[in-house]
Short mmCIF file of C-alpha atoms and ligand atoms in Angstrom, two decimals:
data_model
loop_
_atom_site.label_atom_id
_atom_site.label_comp_id
_atom_site.label_asym_id
_atom_site.label_seq_id
_atom_site.Cartn_x
_atom_site.Cartn_y
_atom_site.Cartn_z
CA MET S 1 6.82 -22.80 6.70
CA ASP S 2 8.12 -19.19 6.61
CA ALA S 3 5.47 -16.66 5.81
CA THR S 4 6.89 -14.55 3.02
CA CYS S 5 3.85 -13.05 1.36
CA VAL S 6 2.19 -9.68 1.99
CA ILE S 7 -1.17 -8.78 0.51
CA ILE S 8 -2.18 -5.26 -0.52
CA VAL S 9 -5.92 -4.76 -0.77
CA GLY S 10 -8.30 -1.92 -1.45
CA SER S 11 -10.52 -1.34 1.57
CA GLN S 12 -13.27 0.63 -0.19
CA TRP S 13 -14.81 0.28 -3.69
CA GLY S 14 -11.55 0.22 -5.64
CA ASP S 15 -9.53 3.16 -6.98
CA GLU S 16 -7.89 3.70 -3.58
CA GLY S 17 -4.49 4.30 -5.16
CA LYS S 18 -3.14 0.75 -4.89
CA GLY S 19 -1.11 1.21 -8.08
CA LYS S 20 1.12 3.84 -6.55
CA VAL S 21 1.42 1.91 -3.28
CA VAL S 22 2.37 -1.34 -5.02
CA ASP S 23 4.87 0.51 -7.17
CA LEU S 24 6.46 1.94 -3.99
CA LEU S 25 6.52 -1.37 -2.14
CA ALA S 26 7.68 -3.28 -5.21
CA GLY S 27 11.22 -2.03 -4.63
CA HIS S 28 11.20 -4.24 -1.51
CA PHE S 29 9.75 -7.40 -3.02
CA PRO S 30 11.35 -9.52 -5.75
CA TRP S 31 7.91 -10.84 -6.80
CA ILE S 32 4.57 -9.09 -7.37
CA ALA S 33 1.46 -11.08 -8.26
CA ARG S 34 -2.11 -10.24 -9.25
CA TYR S 35 -4.67 -12.77 -8.06
CA GLN S 36 -8.11 -11.71 -9.33
CA GLY S 37 -10.01 -9.45 -11.70
CA GLY S 38 -8.82 -8.58 -15.15
CA HIS S 39 -8.42 -5.46 -17.25
CA ASN S 40 -11.34 -3.90 -15.37
CA ALA S 41 -8.72 -2.68 -12.88
CA GLY S 42 -6.96 0.58 -13.54
CA HIS S 43 -3.79 1.19 -11.57
CA THR S 44 -2.40 4.65 -12.23
CA ILE S 45 1.25 5.35 -11.47
CA VAL S 46 3.03 8.64 -12.15
CA ILE S 47 6.81 8.49 -12.47
CA GLY S 48 8.74 11.66 -13.25
CA GLY S 49 5.59 13.26 -14.65
CA GLN S 50 4.91 10.26 -16.94
CA ARG S 51 1.52 8.63 -16.25
CA PHE S 52 1.09 4.87 -16.65
CA VAL S 53 -2.28 3.15 -16.41
CA LEU S 54 -1.90 -0.58 -15.93
CA GLN S 55 -5.03 -2.66 -16.18
CA LEU S 56 -3.79 -6.22 -16.23
CA ILE S 57 -0.05 -6.40 -15.58
CA PRO S 58 0.86 -5.92 -11.89
CA SER S 59 2.00 -2.34 -11.36
CA GLY S 60 5.18 -3.70 -9.75
CA ILE S 61 6.56 -4.27 -13.28
CA LEU S 62 7.53 -0.59 -13.35
CA ARG S 63 10.27 -1.38 -10.82
CA GLY S 64 13.19 -2.86 -12.68
CA THR S 65 13.91 -5.28 -9.82
CA ALA S 66 10.52 -7.03 -9.51
CA LYS S 67 9.13 -10.00 -11.42
CA ALA S 68 5.43 -9.69 -12.19
CA VAL S 69 2.97 -12.58 -12.13
CA ILE S 70 -0.60 -12.80 -13.41
CA GLY S 71 -2.06 -15.56 -11.27
CA ASN S 72 -4.63 -18.23 -12.11
CA GLY S 73 -7.43 -16.24 -10.43
CA VAL S 74 -7.17 -13.46 -13.01
CA VAL S 75 -9.29 -13.46 -16.17
CA MET S 76 -7.14 -12.47 -19.10
CA ASP S 77 -7.98 -10.76 -22.37
CA PRO S 78 -5.02 -11.58 -24.67
CA GLN S 79 -5.58 -8.47 -26.80
CA ALA S 80 -5.52 -6.23 -23.71
CA LEU S 81 -2.36 -7.98 -22.55
CA VAL S 82 -0.59 -7.58 -25.89
CA ASN S 83 -1.55 -3.87 -25.96
CA GLU S 84 -0.25 -3.36 -22.44
CA ILE S 85 3.04 -5.12 -23.16
CA ALA S 86 3.48 -2.92 -26.24
CA MET S 87 2.73 0.22 -24.18
CA LEU S 88 5.35 -0.74 -21.58
CA GLU S 89 7.99 -1.63 -24.16
CA LYS S 90 7.39 1.65 -25.96
CA ALA S 91 8.07 3.42 -22.66
CA GLY S 92 11.38 1.51 -22.37
CA ILE S 93 10.21 -0.91 -19.67
CA ALA S 94 11.46 -4.43 -20.31
CA VAL S 95 8.78 -7.12 -19.97
CA GLN S 96 10.48 -10.19 -21.43
CA GLY S 97 11.82 -12.38 -18.61
CA LYS S 98 9.95 -10.28 -16.02
CA LEU S 99 6.33 -11.18 -16.72
CA PHE S 100 4.82 -14.60 -15.99
CA ILE S 101 1.22 -15.55 -16.76
CA SER S 102 -0.59 -18.51 -15.30
CA ASN S 103 -1.41 -21.33 -17.68
CA ARG S 104 -4.56 -21.85 -15.57
CA ALA S 105 -5.95 -18.30 -15.86
CA HIS S 106 -9.23 -18.09 -17.76
CA VAL S 107 -9.42 -16.33 -21.11
CA ILE S 108 -11.84 -13.51 -22.00
CA LEU S 109 -13.32 -13.95 -25.48
CA PRO S 110 -15.24 -11.42 -27.60
CA TYR S 111 -18.53 -13.16 -26.84
CA HIS S 112 -18.10 -12.41 -23.14
CA ARG S 113 -18.08 -8.71 -23.92
CA MET S 114 -20.99 -9.12 -26.34
CA ILE S 115 -23.15 -10.82 -23.71
CA GLU S 116 -22.20 -8.33 -21.00
CA LEU S 117 -22.86 -5.24 -23.10
CA ALA S 118 -26.19 -6.58 -24.26
CA ALA S 119 -27.28 -7.87 -20.84
CA GLU S 120 -26.41 -4.65 -18.99
CA SER S 121 -28.92 -2.66 -20.99
CA ALA S 122 -31.57 -5.40 -21.23
CA PRO S 123 -35.00 -4.62 -19.73
CA GLY S 124 -35.59 -6.14 -16.31
CA ARG S 125 -31.89 -6.56 -15.51
CA ILE S 126 -30.32 -4.81 -12.55
CA LYS S 127 -27.79 -2.41 -14.02
CA ILE S 128 -24.42 -2.96 -12.33
CA GLY S 129 -22.53 -0.32 -14.31
CA SER S 130 -19.74 -2.75 -15.16
CA THR S 131 -16.58 -1.78 -17.00
CA SER S 132 -17.88 -3.73 -20.07
CA ARG S 133 -14.71 -5.78 -20.29
CA GLY S 134 -16.48 -9.14 -20.21
CA ILE S 135 -15.20 -9.90 -16.70
CA GLY S 136 -18.47 -11.21 -15.21
CA PRO S 137 -19.42 -13.54 -18.11
CA THR S 138 -15.87 -14.98 -18.14
CA TYR S 139 -16.09 -15.84 -14.44
CA GLU S 140 -19.56 -17.28 -15.09
CA ASP S 141 -18.08 -19.64 -17.68
CA LYS S 142 -15.22 -20.52 -15.33
CA MET S 143 -17.59 -21.45 -12.50
CA GLY S 144 -19.94 -23.17 -14.95
CA ARG S 145 -16.98 -25.36 -15.99
CA ARG S 146 -17.21 -24.30 -19.61
CA GLY S 147 -14.37 -21.73 -19.65
CA LEU S 148 -11.26 -21.60 -21.78
CA ARG S 149 -7.96 -21.52 -19.93
CA VAL S 150 -4.69 -20.02 -21.15
CA CYS S 151 -3.15 -23.49 -21.52
CA ASP S 152 -5.98 -24.40 -23.94
CA LEU S 153 -4.98 -21.64 -26.36
CA PHE S 154 -2.11 -23.76 -27.66
CA ASN S 155 -4.18 -26.81 -28.59
CA HIS S 156 -5.59 -25.47 -31.84
CA GLU S 157 -8.11 -28.24 -32.36
CA LEU S 158 -9.49 -27.74 -28.86
CA LEU S 159 -9.51 -23.97 -29.34
CA ARG S 160 -11.42 -24.17 -32.61
CA THR S 161 -14.01 -26.57 -31.17
CA HIS S 162 -14.36 -24.55 -27.97
CA ILE S 163 -15.05 -21.28 -29.80
CA HIS S 164 -17.41 -23.00 -32.25
CA ASN S 165 -19.45 -24.69 -29.48
CA ALA S 166 -19.48 -21.63 -27.25
CA LEU S 167 -20.77 -19.44 -30.08
CA LEU S 168 -23.57 -21.88 -30.90
CA GLU S 169 -24.94 -21.00 -27.48
CA LYS S 170 -23.81 -17.38 -27.05
CA ASN S 171 -24.90 -16.19 -30.50
CA ALA S 172 -28.31 -17.82 -30.05
CA VAL S 173 -28.79 -16.30 -26.57
CA ALA S 174 -27.55 -12.86 -27.62
CA ALA S 175 -29.77 -12.81 -30.71
CA ALA S 176 -32.87 -14.14 -28.94
CA LEU S 177 -32.63 -12.04 -25.79
CA TYR S 178 -30.87 -8.90 -26.88
CA GLY S 179 -31.09 -8.84 -30.69
CA SER S 180 -27.26 -8.80 -31.03
CA ALA S 181 -25.60 -9.58 -34.37
CA PRO S 182 -23.79 -12.97 -34.32
CA LEU S 183 -20.02 -13.24 -33.95
CA ASP S 184 -17.95 -15.23 -36.45
CA PRO S 185 -16.18 -18.25 -34.85
CA GLY S 186 -13.58 -18.51 -37.66
CA ARG S 187 -12.49 -14.92 -37.22
CA ILE S 188 -12.18 -15.25 -33.43
CA TYR S 189 -10.21 -18.48 -33.83
CA GLU S 190 -7.73 -16.82 -36.24
CA ASP S 191 -7.32 -13.81 -33.95
CA TYR S 192 -6.77 -15.94 -30.86
CA VAL S 193 -4.21 -18.20 -32.58
CA GLY S 194 -2.25 -15.06 -33.51
CA LEU S 195 -2.56 -13.55 -30.03
CA SER S 196 -1.62 -16.78 -28.28
CA GLU S 197 1.69 -16.89 -30.19
CA GLN S 198 2.44 -13.37 -28.99
CA ILE S 199 1.85 -14.24 -25.35
CA ARG S 200 3.38 -17.74 -25.45
CA PRO S 201 6.77 -16.67 -24.02
CA TYR S 202 5.11 -15.46 -20.81
CA ILE S 203 2.98 -18.51 -20.02
CA THR S 204 3.99 -20.86 -17.24
CA ASP S 205 2.78 -22.70 -14.15
CA THR S 206 2.81 -19.66 -11.88
CA ALA S 207 1.59 -21.56 -8.80
CA LEU S 208 4.76 -23.65 -9.01
CA LEU S 209 6.92 -20.62 -9.77
CA LEU S 210 5.59 -18.63 -6.80
CA ASN S 211 5.78 -21.56 -4.40
CA GLN S 212 9.37 -22.27 -5.42
CA ALA S 213 10.20 -18.59 -4.87
CA ALA S 214 8.48 -18.63 -1.47
CA ALA S 215 10.32 -21.82 -0.51
CA ARG S 216 13.62 -20.05 -1.28
CA GLY S 217 12.53 -17.32 1.14
CA GLU S 218 11.85 -14.73 -1.55
CA ALA S 219 9.16 -12.24 -0.60
CA ILE S 220 6.00 -11.93 -2.66
CA LEU S 221 3.67 -8.94 -2.77
CA LEU S 222 0.12 -9.94 -3.70
CA GLU S 223 -1.62 -7.06 -5.44
CA GLY S 224 -5.39 -6.93 -5.08
CA ALA S 225 -7.54 -5.21 -7.67
CA GLN S 226 -10.87 -3.46 -7.03
CA GLY S 227 -11.74 -3.27 -3.32
CA ALA S 228 -13.33 -5.02 -0.33
CA LEU S 229 -16.84 -3.67 -1.01
CA LEU S 230 -16.72 -5.04 -4.57
CA ASP S 231 -16.00 -8.58 -3.36
CA ILE S 232 -18.39 -11.14 -4.85
CA ASP S 233 -19.28 -12.62 -1.42
CA HIS S 234 -18.86 -9.80 1.08
CA GLY S 235 -19.34 -6.67 -1.04
CA THR S 236 -22.48 -4.66 -1.77
CA TYR S 237 -24.00 -7.51 -3.79
CA PRO S 238 -25.17 -7.48 -6.56
CA PHE S 239 -23.27 -4.22 -7.20
CA VAL S 240 -19.89 -5.95 -7.04
CA THR S 241 -17.31 -7.41 -9.36
CA SER S 242 -17.25 -11.14 -10.08
CA SER S 243 -14.14 -12.16 -8.14
CA SER S 244 -12.86 -12.53 -4.57
CA THR S 245 -11.16 -9.19 -4.05
CA LEU S 246 -10.40 -9.82 -0.37
CA ALA S 247 -7.10 -11.09 1.02
CA GLY S 248 -8.64 -14.59 1.11
CA GLY S 249 -8.76 -14.54 -2.71
CA ALA S 250 -4.99 -14.18 -2.88
CA CYS S 251 -4.47 -17.84 -1.95
CA THR S 252 -6.89 -19.43 -4.40
CA GLY S 253 -5.94 -16.90 -7.05
CA THR S 254 -2.24 -17.77 -6.95
CA GLY S 255 -1.92 -21.24 -5.44
CA LEU S 256 -0.01 -19.91 -2.42
CA ALA S 257 -1.20 -21.49 0.82
CA PRO S 258 -2.67 -19.38 3.66
CA THR S 259 0.32 -20.38 5.81
CA ARG S 260 2.55 -18.40 3.42
CA ILE S 261 0.75 -15.13 4.16
CA ALA S 262 2.50 -12.85 6.65
CA SER S 263 0.08 -9.92 6.62
CA ALA S 264 -2.50 -7.91 4.74
CA ILE S 265 -2.28 -4.14 4.33
CA GLY S 266 -5.30 -2.03 3.40
CA VAL S 267 -5.33 1.02 1.17
CA SER S 268 -8.00 3.67 1.63
CA LYS S 269 -8.55 7.17 0.35
CA ALA S 270 -8.85 9.94 2.96
CA TYR S 271 -12.44 10.11 1.68
CA CYS S 272 -14.52 7.69 -0.46
CA THR S 273 -15.32 7.19 -4.13
CA ARG S 274 -17.27 4.66 -6.15
CA VAL S 275 -17.79 4.10 -9.88
CA GLY S 276 -20.78 2.26 -11.23
CA GLU S 277 -24.09 1.64 -9.51
CA GLY S 278 -24.82 0.51 -5.96
CA PRO S 279 -25.04 1.68 -2.36
CA PHE S 280 -22.78 4.47 -1.14
CA PRO S 281 -23.96 5.68 2.30
CA THR S 282 -21.65 8.71 2.59
CA GLU S 283 -22.06 9.92 -1.00
CA THR S 284 -22.18 13.67 -1.20
CA GLY S 285 -22.92 16.20 -3.91
CA GLY S 286 -22.69 19.93 -4.37
CA GLU S 287 -19.63 22.07 -4.01
CA PRO S 288 -17.48 19.79 -1.76
CA ALA S 289 -18.04 16.84 -4.12
CA GLN S 290 -17.09 18.91 -7.14
CA GLU S 291 -14.00 20.17 -5.33
CA MET S 292 -12.89 16.64 -4.34
CA ARG S 293 -13.60 15.28 -7.85
CA ARG S 294 -11.60 18.07 -9.44
CA ARG S 295 -8.67 18.02 -6.99
CA GLY S 296 -8.57 14.23 -6.88
CA ASN S 297 -9.08 13.81 -10.63
CA GLU S 298 -11.87 11.41 -9.78
CA PHE S 299 -12.61 10.00 -13.20
CA GLY S 300 -12.36 6.24 -13.87
CA SER S 301 -8.93 5.32 -15.27
CA VAL S 302 -10.48 2.48 -17.31
CA THR S 303 -13.80 3.99 -18.40
CA GLY S 304 -13.29 7.74 -17.85
CA ARG S 305 -16.62 7.87 -15.95
CA PRO S 306 -16.85 10.57 -13.22
CA ARG S 307 -16.53 8.81 -9.87
CA ARG S 308 -19.16 9.32 -7.20
CA VAL S 309 -17.61 11.06 -4.19
CA GLY S 310 -18.32 10.89 -0.44
CA TRP S 311 -16.90 11.15 3.06
CA PHE S 312 -14.64 8.67 4.82
CA ASP S 313 -16.77 5.76 6.01
CA ALA S 314 -15.35 4.24 9.20
CA PRO S 315 -17.94 1.42 9.59
CA LEU S 316 -17.04 0.20 6.11
CA LEU S 317 -13.35 0.41 6.89
CA ARG S 318 -13.86 -1.62 10.08
CA TYR S 319 -15.75 -4.19 7.97
CA ALA S 320 -12.90 -4.30 5.42
CA ALA S 321 -10.33 -4.58 8.23
CA MET S 322 -12.23 -7.53 9.72
CA LEU S 323 -12.67 -9.38 6.41
CA ASN S 324 -9.08 -8.89 5.30
CA GLY S 325 -7.42 -9.19 8.72
CA LEU S 326 -5.67 -5.89 8.05
CA SER S 327 -2.60 -5.12 10.12
CA SER S 328 -2.02 -1.64 8.80
CA LEU S 329 -3.63 1.08 6.72
CA ILE S 330 -2.24 3.26 3.95
CA VAL S 331 -4.19 6.51 3.49
CA THR S 332 -4.02 8.07 0.04
CA LYS S 333 -4.98 11.43 -1.45
CA LEU S 334 -4.85 13.35 1.82
CA ASP S 335 -3.95 16.49 -0.17
CA VAL S 336 -7.32 16.38 -1.98
CA LEU S 337 -8.96 17.57 1.27
CA ASP S 338 -6.55 20.51 1.71
CA THR S 339 -9.09 23.23 0.84
CA LEU S 340 -12.11 22.08 2.88
CA ALA S 341 -13.19 24.05 5.96
CA ARG S 342 -15.04 21.13 7.63
CA ILE S 343 -14.65 17.41 6.95
CA PRO S 344 -17.43 15.04 8.02
CA VAL S 345 -16.42 11.46 8.86
CA CYS S 346 -19.02 8.70 9.12
CA VAL S 347 -18.53 6.93 12.47
CA GLY S 348 -21.61 4.66 12.51
CA TYR S 349 -24.90 3.81 10.84
CA ARG S 350 -28.52 3.97 11.90
CA LEU S 351 -31.04 1.64 10.33
CA ASP S 352 -34.67 2.50 11.10
CA GLY S 353 -33.45 4.80 13.84
CA LYS S 354 -31.30 2.16 15.60
CA LEU S 355 -27.52 2.19 15.69
CA ILE S 356 -26.24 -0.99 14.02
CA ASP S 357 -22.94 -2.84 14.19
CA ALA S 358 -23.22 -5.14 11.21
CA VAL S 359 -23.14 -4.13 7.58
CA PRO S 360 -26.45 -5.09 5.91
CA ALA S 361 -26.70 -8.06 3.58
CA VAL S 362 -29.93 -6.97 1.88
CA ALA S 363 -29.27 -4.47 -0.92
CA ALA S 364 -32.43 -2.45 -0.17
CA ASP S 365 -31.37 -1.94 3.49
CA TRP S 366 -28.36 0.04 2.30
CA ASP S 367 -30.65 2.72 0.90
CA ARG S 368 -32.26 3.12 4.34
CA LEU S 369 -28.96 3.51 6.18
CA GLU S 370 -28.38 6.87 7.81
CA PRO S 371 -24.73 7.66 8.35
CA VAL S 372 -23.83 9.17 11.72
CA TYR S 373 -21.23 11.87 11.20
CA GLU S 374 -18.62 13.60 13.29
CA GLU S 375 -17.28 16.73 11.72
CA LEU S 376 -13.61 17.66 11.94
CA PRO S 377 -12.09 21.05 11.15
CA GLY S 378 -10.13 21.20 7.88
CA TRP S 379 -6.50 22.36 7.83
CA GLN S 380 -6.92 24.61 4.77
CA SER S 381 -3.26 24.61 3.80
CA SER S 382 -1.30 22.55 1.34
CA THR S 383 -0.05 19.08 2.28
CA GLU S 384 0.86 18.29 -1.31
CA GLY S 385 4.13 16.47 -1.72
CA MET S 386 4.94 16.27 2.01
CA THR S 387 7.31 13.46 2.90
CA GLU S 388 7.48 13.69 6.71
CA GLU S 389 4.68 13.31 9.21
CA ARG S 390 5.93 16.29 11.21
CA GLN S 391 5.46 18.60 8.17
CA LEU S 392 1.70 17.99 8.23
CA PRO S 393 -0.52 20.71 9.72
CA ALA S 394 -1.74 19.77 13.22
CA ARG S 395 -5.36 19.45 12.00
CA ALA S 396 -4.33 17.04 9.23
CA ARG S 397 -2.50 14.94 11.84
CA ASP S 398 -5.61 15.05 14.05
CA TYR S 399 -7.76 13.98 11.10
CA LEU S 400 -5.49 10.99 10.42
CA LYS S 401 -5.41 10.10 14.13
CA PHE S 402 -9.20 10.15 14.13
CA LEU S 403 -9.38 7.85 11.07
CA ALA S 404 -6.90 5.45 12.69
CA SER S 405 -8.84 5.30 15.95
CA GLN S 406 -12.15 4.85 14.13
CA ALA S 407 -10.71 2.11 11.93
CA GLY S 408 -8.89 0.46 14.82
CA LEU S 409 -5.73 0.32 12.71
CA GLU S 410 -2.34 1.97 12.66
CA ILE S 411 -1.66 4.19 9.67
CA GLY S 412 1.64 3.13 8.12
CA MET S 413 1.82 5.37 5.09
CA ILE S 414 0.20 8.54 3.79
CA SER S 415 0.16 9.58 0.16
CA THR S 416 0.29 13.32 -0.51
CA GLY S 417 0.38 13.34 -4.32
CA PRO S 418 0.58 11.03 -7.32
CA GLU S 419 4.39 10.88 -7.62
CA ARG S 420 6.44 8.12 -5.96
CA ASP S 421 8.21 10.52 -3.61
CA GLN S 422 5.03 12.35 -2.50
CA THR S 423 4.66 9.87 0.32
CA ILE S 424 5.06 9.78 4.10
CA THR S 425 6.13 6.51 5.71
CA VAL S 426 5.07 6.75 9.35
CA ALA S 427 8.15 6.22 11.50
CA GLY S 428 7.84 3.34 13.96
CA SER S 429 4.85 1.77 12.17
CA SER S 430 4.87 -1.92 11.25
CA LEU S 431 4.93 -0.86 7.59
CA ALA S 432 8.08 1.20 8.19
CA GLN S 433 9.62 -1.91 9.76
CA LEU S 434 8.56 -4.06 6.81
CA LEU S 435 10.17 -1.61 4.44
CA GLY S 436 13.28 -1.30 6.61
CA PRO S 437 16.02 -3.07 4.72
CA SER S 438 15.10 -3.62 1.06
CA ARG S 439 14.00 -7.23 0.66
CA ALA S 440 14.86 -7.07 -3.03
CA SER S 441 18.42 -6.01 -2.38
CA THR S 442 18.78 -8.51 0.48
CA GLN S 443 17.71 -11.15 -1.97
CA SER S 444 20.08 -10.16 -4.74
CA ALA S 445 22.93 -9.95 -2.21
CA LYS S 446 22.14 -13.58 -1.27
CA ASN S 447 22.16 -14.79 -4.89
P1 LIG T 501 -16.94 -5.36 -13.61
O1 LIG T 501 -15.78 -5.67 -12.72
O2 LIG T 501 -16.52 -4.77 -14.93
O3 LIG T 501 -17.84 -6.54 -13.76
O4 LIG T 501 -17.82 -4.22 -12.91
C1 LIG T 501 -18.56 -4.45 -11.72
C2 LIG T 501 -18.51 -3.26 -10.79
O5 LIG T 501 -17.19 -3.12 -10.28
C3 LIG T 501 -18.84 -1.92 -11.46
O6 LIG T 501 -19.50 -1.11 -10.52
C4 LIG T 501 -17.48 -1.33 -11.78
O7 LIG T 501 -17.51 0.07 -11.87
C5 LIG T 501 -16.69 -1.82 -10.57
N1 LIG T 501 -15.25 -1.94 -10.83
C6 LIG T 501 -14.62 -2.90 -11.52
N2 LIG T 501 -13.30 -2.69 -11.53
C7 LIG T 501 -13.09 -1.59 -10.82
C8 LIG T 501 -11.89 -0.88 -10.43
O8 LIG T 501 -10.77 -1.25 -10.73
N3 LIG T 501 -12.09 0.22 -9.66
C9 LIG T 501 -13.32 0.63 -9.27
N4 LIG T 501 -14.45 -0.01 -9.60
C10 LIG T 501 -14.33 -1.11 -10.36
#
């Protein structure tokens, strides 16, 4: 079997700039697929000064050549999808014939949001700081084998009964535990019948579609959402999202076999951010944090919350590289550090005074971690918009070299601004080779 699929994953806590990277790579792949998460993701892409925030549809759709797939591992809110399709069409981006949604994806219903909103603020619950999109409760229903799948939307009798039965339980729980007002099953049923008709043209068996494409030798880019440290199994549990964000999730979330996967590429900021609650060993405050937040526009693209900011964390990157089997790293937002005089990088952790290799499993241990820093001199000149590695100031090159050696990975691409062309592809890297001849144009030449 030829391996034709490449996975792009976030190697921190999400918001690494995957949207821009996927948009860039999409020109080289005829297929782009999302495999987990839902409209909790926020992929921001700036094209010619116009800013797009895609939450559900793979950001590859912005490339006219790519077909976009929402895989079975995604949880899908039909209203969010319809809104996003309308936003794209208004911007002149064709969606019809280019977007395919799995008939096996699970559906987010209004009661998932109700339960999540109520539970997050309930006494005695650990506050996760979720995006309040109903993601977690939808995955709970999926794993509890009581979820509603996209294919079920078109059997109206089943849909009506499902919503009715689900609300018997959810309304009772929400009222008893959180004092929430009940939701009306009839209203939700009517809304979902209307929405399902709007999305009907896009629904198909995407596992079959992707496997047929792969069998024809067409390359597929698998677009991860969130990041490695938000993975349900390997992240900073319980402060994680409810899906498998790692490269491993790409197979179950699309139906593509592991033998189809050629490589996994990680995306990391030149520093670190996190939204929501949970451990963040290199978090920093004060003037440098404010400067990075301002220069990096570090506010959540879904919720608008200010992101927490910190220094590059090499132990976490090594952990993400191990879990994802990363072959290459893309470093984003280098320009955000342009003004700093000194840049600390975390190179290891101490727990109770001892240097440790492994990342802790116990949430409370994270709070006792002491990062070990090495400080590098800043370059204090603008790297914004640079497109060639040789244009970078020597200290910026040294900083990147240090990150690469600490991570044990080659850096294949560096992003120096939000626009497509504000990017350096590192000559001679495996990523540069991958991007060599355009796979999309090779494919259309074959057809
Ligand atoms: P949920 O995914 O809405 O359940 O939120 C769980 C945790 O993941 C919260 O800390 C969120 O802030 C975080 N999260 C979810 N999606 C993203 C994302 O796309 N970027 C960054 N953090 C995210």
